[in-house]
Amino acid sequence: MKSLKNKPENILVCVAWPYVNGEPHLGHIAGNNLPADIFARYHRMAGNNVLMVSGSDQHGTPVTIRAKEENTTPKEISEKYHNIWSETFKDLDFSFDLYTKTGTENHKEVVQKLFNLLNEKGYLQEKVSKQPYSEESEMFLSDRYIEGDCPHCPSRTKGDQCDNCGKDFEPIDLKNLISTIDNSKVTFKETNHIYLKLPEFQEDLNKWIKSKSYWKPAVKNQSLGFLSKGLIDRAITRDIDWGVEVPIKNYEKKRIYVWFEAVIGYLSASIEWAESDKNISNNKDIWKEWWQNPESKHFYFQGKDNIPFHTIILPAILMGSGEYNLPYDVVANEYLNFSGKQFSKSKNWAVWVSDFLKEYDSEALRYYLTSIMPESSDSDFTWDSFFESNNNELVATFGNLVNRIQSLIKNNFDNVVPNFEKIDDKDNEMISEIKRSYESTGNFLEKRQFRNSLKEIMNLAKLGNRYIDQKEPWATIKSDKQIAANTLWVGANLISNLGVLISPFLPKTSLKISSMFNFGNVIPEWKYREAKSGIKINNISPLFKKIEIEK
Ligand SMILES: [Zn+2]
């Protein structure tokens, strides 16, 4: 089988670092965490060496603003939300090898080391520039906290790009500029900063991205578009007192800019994991197998707004270091909307994961979000389609198949997988379909096509229901018991293998099915799992609950 290679591959699964100034909503989950988890689970089952890391991005201005609003410190705010995100990920069974945060001593050391390395190699440069400043709050203002008249059209706008006409500008070109933090007039003040010389990487990045034939067109095109405008030196320090300290003299009051340090989190998290007791190998340098062994593959699961950070900025930093592997793929998704409008933390238009899980099961959520995953275009969460997906697909197709076969074996064969004898063409065909599903589902998963892979499994469940309908074991049990036995032996194997195939998507359901056959409480390997004749079956409660819809 294609997925079971002789030599295990080293697969690094990197998931976007959430900004912890608020709670996670369903958009965060569908966009990158869920596909990353399915991908990591599949590769572990296929025998590969998977390391899946992420963490909370605790730094940056939004956290300091939120802290002011809640009358506390940035540290407390970011710790509070870090804990909420960590708990949510556990509730959803995300299988991170390490979910950490940027506030650790380890992250600081790794970032500063890389900063110094780039400095030694001549990729950093100090420059003086005039930056927006609020006299009232006595602070420099990042682009997102200034608002003024667009120099190109008659509208008010924020940042460095007009919301209305889409044109770029320098903040200093905006008229009637105010600070959105305190509504005071913005002045410009000279300040010195360290810049990353991105233009030095322009040519190599261009060649590297063009060679990525298997990237999603949206990812490749956005990255090449970004490059075609010409890279410019980017400041990697900020006038702020919350973040990673700049490891050079006279920068004691400044911090490293979040976009530079957060993307280094994948590396620092890998090192932290290797040095922790979560690493059972006793080799503290094992992270190098993923970061320095040229045969390893890095997959970055991101939202589309983060593409250039992972196709341009991070690769430039890694190229500059000369020490680490570049991304193999940046698996960026489009957006999940909520009833037609974009999820928005700031506009409070969202379904919060914690609220959702108070009412509904995490497996139903994982199933539904995978089935509508915004892989190549935006998709829409609606309550009606969630109820339909749960009731018509999970309950009526998958759950019902398991139920039927389980009760037929219970009522007619004393809860024991029956013996088979002289199975017919239909039986053989069904077994072949099961075996084929490993290949088709696995192929889609390896290509990061999660909706298609889930569809393969549901198609197998539909085929299974049709097979049982056609074989009518409730009738043959009276006419020829061996025929019924053959059908239910096939049925038992159908359930056993659906339990394996569904494991990356619905891990709890998979374990329940394992317990049905006494296969033990471990994640199965990605291969045909026989339910042998004579195995005693433990009755399990229905896998999924129907949701009663109030009209
Ligand atoms: Zn404009």
PDB file of N, CA and C in Angstrom, residues 29 34 57 59 107 115 123 138 157 169 205 212 239 256 276 283 296 319 334 357 359 386 404 421 434 492 531:
ATOM      1  N   ILE A  29     -11.186  26.709  14.414  1.00  0.00           N
ATOM      2  CA  ILE A  29     -11.047  25.253  14.438  1.00  0.00           C
ATOM      3  C   ILE A  29     -11.039  24.675  13.028  1.00  0.00           C
ATOM      4  N   LEU A  34      -8.212  21.673  12.980  1.00  0.00           N
ATOM      5  CA  LEU A  34      -8.828  20.379  12.685  1.00  0.00           C
ATOM      6  C   LEU A  34      -8.132  19.654  11.524  1.00  0.00           C
ATOM      7  N   ASP A  57       0.217  32.717  20.874  1.00  0.00           N
ATOM      8  CA  ASP A  57       0.987  33.927  20.623  1.00  0.00           C
ATOM      9  C   ASP A  57       0.578  34.943  21.690  1.00  0.00           C
ATOM     10  N   HIS A  59       2.255  37.710  22.711  1.00  0.00           N
ATOM     11  CA  HIS A  59       2.780  39.076  22.640  1.00  0.00           C
ATOM     12  C   HIS A  59       1.982  39.951  21.680  1.00  0.00           C
ATOM     13  N   HIS A 107      11.444  29.780  24.381  1.00  0.00           N
ATOM     14  CA  HIS A 107      11.119  30.506  23.145  1.00  0.00           C
ATOM     15  C   HIS A 107      12.009  31.743  23.023  1.00  0.00           C
ATOM     16  N   PHE A 115      18.055  35.541  16.074  1.00  0.00           N
ATOM     17  CA  PHE A 115      18.253  36.975  15.829  1.00  0.00           C
ATOM     18  C   PHE A 115      19.755  37.268  15.729  1.00  0.00           C
ATOM     19  N   TYR A 123      22.343  39.983   7.864  1.00  0.00           N
ATOM     20  CA  TYR A 123      20.994  40.149   7.325  1.00  0.00           C
ATOM     21  C   TYR A 123      20.160  41.169   8.105  1.00  0.00           C
ATOM     22  N   GLU A 138       1.578  58.420  25.437  1.00  0.00           N
ATOM     23  CA  GLU A 138       3.034  58.269  25.461  1.00  0.00           C
ATOM     24  C   GLU A 138       3.461  56.933  24.883  1.00  0.00           C
ATOM     25  N   THR A 157      -9.658  55.629   6.830  1.00  0.00           N
ATOM     26  CA  THR A 157      -9.114  54.283   6.790  1.00  0.00           C
ATOM     27  C   THR A 157      -8.072  54.078   7.878  1.00  0.00           C
ATOM     28  N   PHE A 169      -0.265  52.930   1.303  1.00  0.00           N
ATOM     29  CA  PHE A 169       0.298  54.253   1.562  1.00  0.00           C
ATOM     30  C   PHE A 169       1.179  54.155   2.795  1.00  0.00           C
ATOM     31  N   LEU A 205      13.735  33.107  -2.861  1.00  0.00           N
ATOM     32  CA  LEU A 205      12.335  32.824  -2.530  1.00  0.00           C
ATOM     33  C   LEU A 205      11.527  32.594  -3.799  1.00  0.00           C
ATOM     34  N   LYS A 212       7.370  24.845  -6.299  1.00  0.00           N
ATOM     35  CA  LYS A 212       6.370  24.116  -5.506  1.00  0.00           C
ATOM     36  C   LYS A 212       5.133  23.807  -6.344  1.00  0.00           C
ATOM     37  N   ASP A 239       8.641  49.655  19.423  1.00  0.00           N
ATOM     38  CA  ASP A 239       8.655  50.437  20.660  1.00  0.00           C
ATOM     39  C   ASP A 239       7.493  49.996  21.528  1.00  0.00           C
ATOM     40  N   ILE A 256      11.211  42.569  20.323  1.00  0.00           N
ATOM     41  CA  ILE A 256      11.181  41.995  18.974  1.00  0.00           C
ATOM     42  C   ILE A 256       9.729  41.967  18.493  1.00  0.00           C
ATOM     43  N   SER A 276      11.553  17.959  26.857  1.00  0.00           N
ATOM     44  CA  SER A 276      10.573  17.677  27.914  1.00  0.00           C
ATOM     45  C   SER A 276      10.402  16.169  28.096  1.00  0.00           C
ATOM     46  N   ASN A 283      16.618  11.136  23.614  1.00  0.00           N
ATOM     47  CA  ASN A 283      17.525  11.904  22.769  1.00  0.00           C
ATOM     48  C   ASN A 283      17.020  13.343  22.710  1.00  0.00           C
ATOM     49  N   SER A 296      13.049  15.255   5.883  1.00  0.00           N
ATOM     50  CA  SER A 296      11.810  15.462   6.634  1.00  0.00           C
ATOM     51  C   SER A 296      10.934  16.480   5.907  1.00  0.00           C
ATOM     52  N   MET A 319      16.199  30.556   5.648  1.00  0.00           N
ATOM     53  CA  MET A 319      17.266  30.610   4.638  1.00  0.00           C
ATOM     54  C   MET A 319      18.463  31.377   5.187  1.00  0.00           C
ATOM     55  N   GLU A 334      -9.324  28.618   3.155  1.00  0.00           N
ATOM     56  CA  GLU A 334     -10.119  29.840   3.049  1.00  0.00           C
ATOM     57  C   GLU A 334     -10.861  30.009   4.381  1.00  0.00           C
ATOM     58  N   LEU A 357     -19.803  23.206  22.815  1.00  0.00           N
ATOM     59  CA  LEU A 357     -19.584  21.909  23.460  1.00  0.00           C
ATOM     60  C   LEU A 357     -20.448  21.707  24.702  1.00  0.00           C
ATOM     61  N   GLU A 359     -23.577  22.079  24.539  1.00  0.00           N
ATOM     62  CA  GLU A 359     -24.811  21.524  23.981  1.00  0.00           C
ATOM     63  C   GLU A 359     -24.581  20.254  23.169  1.00  0.00           C
ATOM     64  N   PHE A 386     -25.746  21.850  10.262  1.00  0.00           N
ATOM     65  CA  PHE A 386     -25.116  21.039  11.307  1.00  0.00           C
ATOM     66  C   PHE A 386     -26.075  19.944  11.787  1.00  0.00           C
ATOM     67  N   ARG A 404     -27.355  -1.806  13.491  1.00  0.00           N
ATOM     68  CA  ARG A 404     -28.056  -2.931  12.854  1.00  0.00           C
ATOM     69  C   ARG A 404     -27.231  -4.208  12.974  1.00  0.00           C
ATOM     70  N   GLU A 421     -18.394 -19.397   5.669  1.00  0.00           N
ATOM     71  CA  GLU A 421     -18.157 -20.578   4.847  1.00  0.00           C
ATOM     72  C   GLU A 421     -18.664 -20.285   3.457  1.00  0.00           C
ATOM     73  N   ILE A 434     -13.868  -2.594   1.233  1.00  0.00           N
ATOM     74  CA  ILE A 434     -13.277  -2.141   2.506  1.00  0.00           C
ATOM     75  C   ILE A 434     -11.779  -1.940   2.313  1.00  0.00           C
ATOM     76  N   ALA A 492     -19.392  -7.521  10.483  1.00  0.00           N
ATOM     77  CA  ALA A 492     -18.494  -7.263  11.616  1.00  0.00           C
ATOM     78  C   ALA A 492     -17.184  -6.666  11.118  1.00  0.00           C
ATOM     79  N   ALA A 531     -11.910  -8.692  11.952  1.00  0.00           N
ATOM     80  CA  ALA A 531     -12.714  -9.108  13.108  1.00  0.00           C
ATOM     81  C   ALA A 531     -12.909 -10.610  12.949  1.00  0.00           C
TER      82      ALA A 531
END
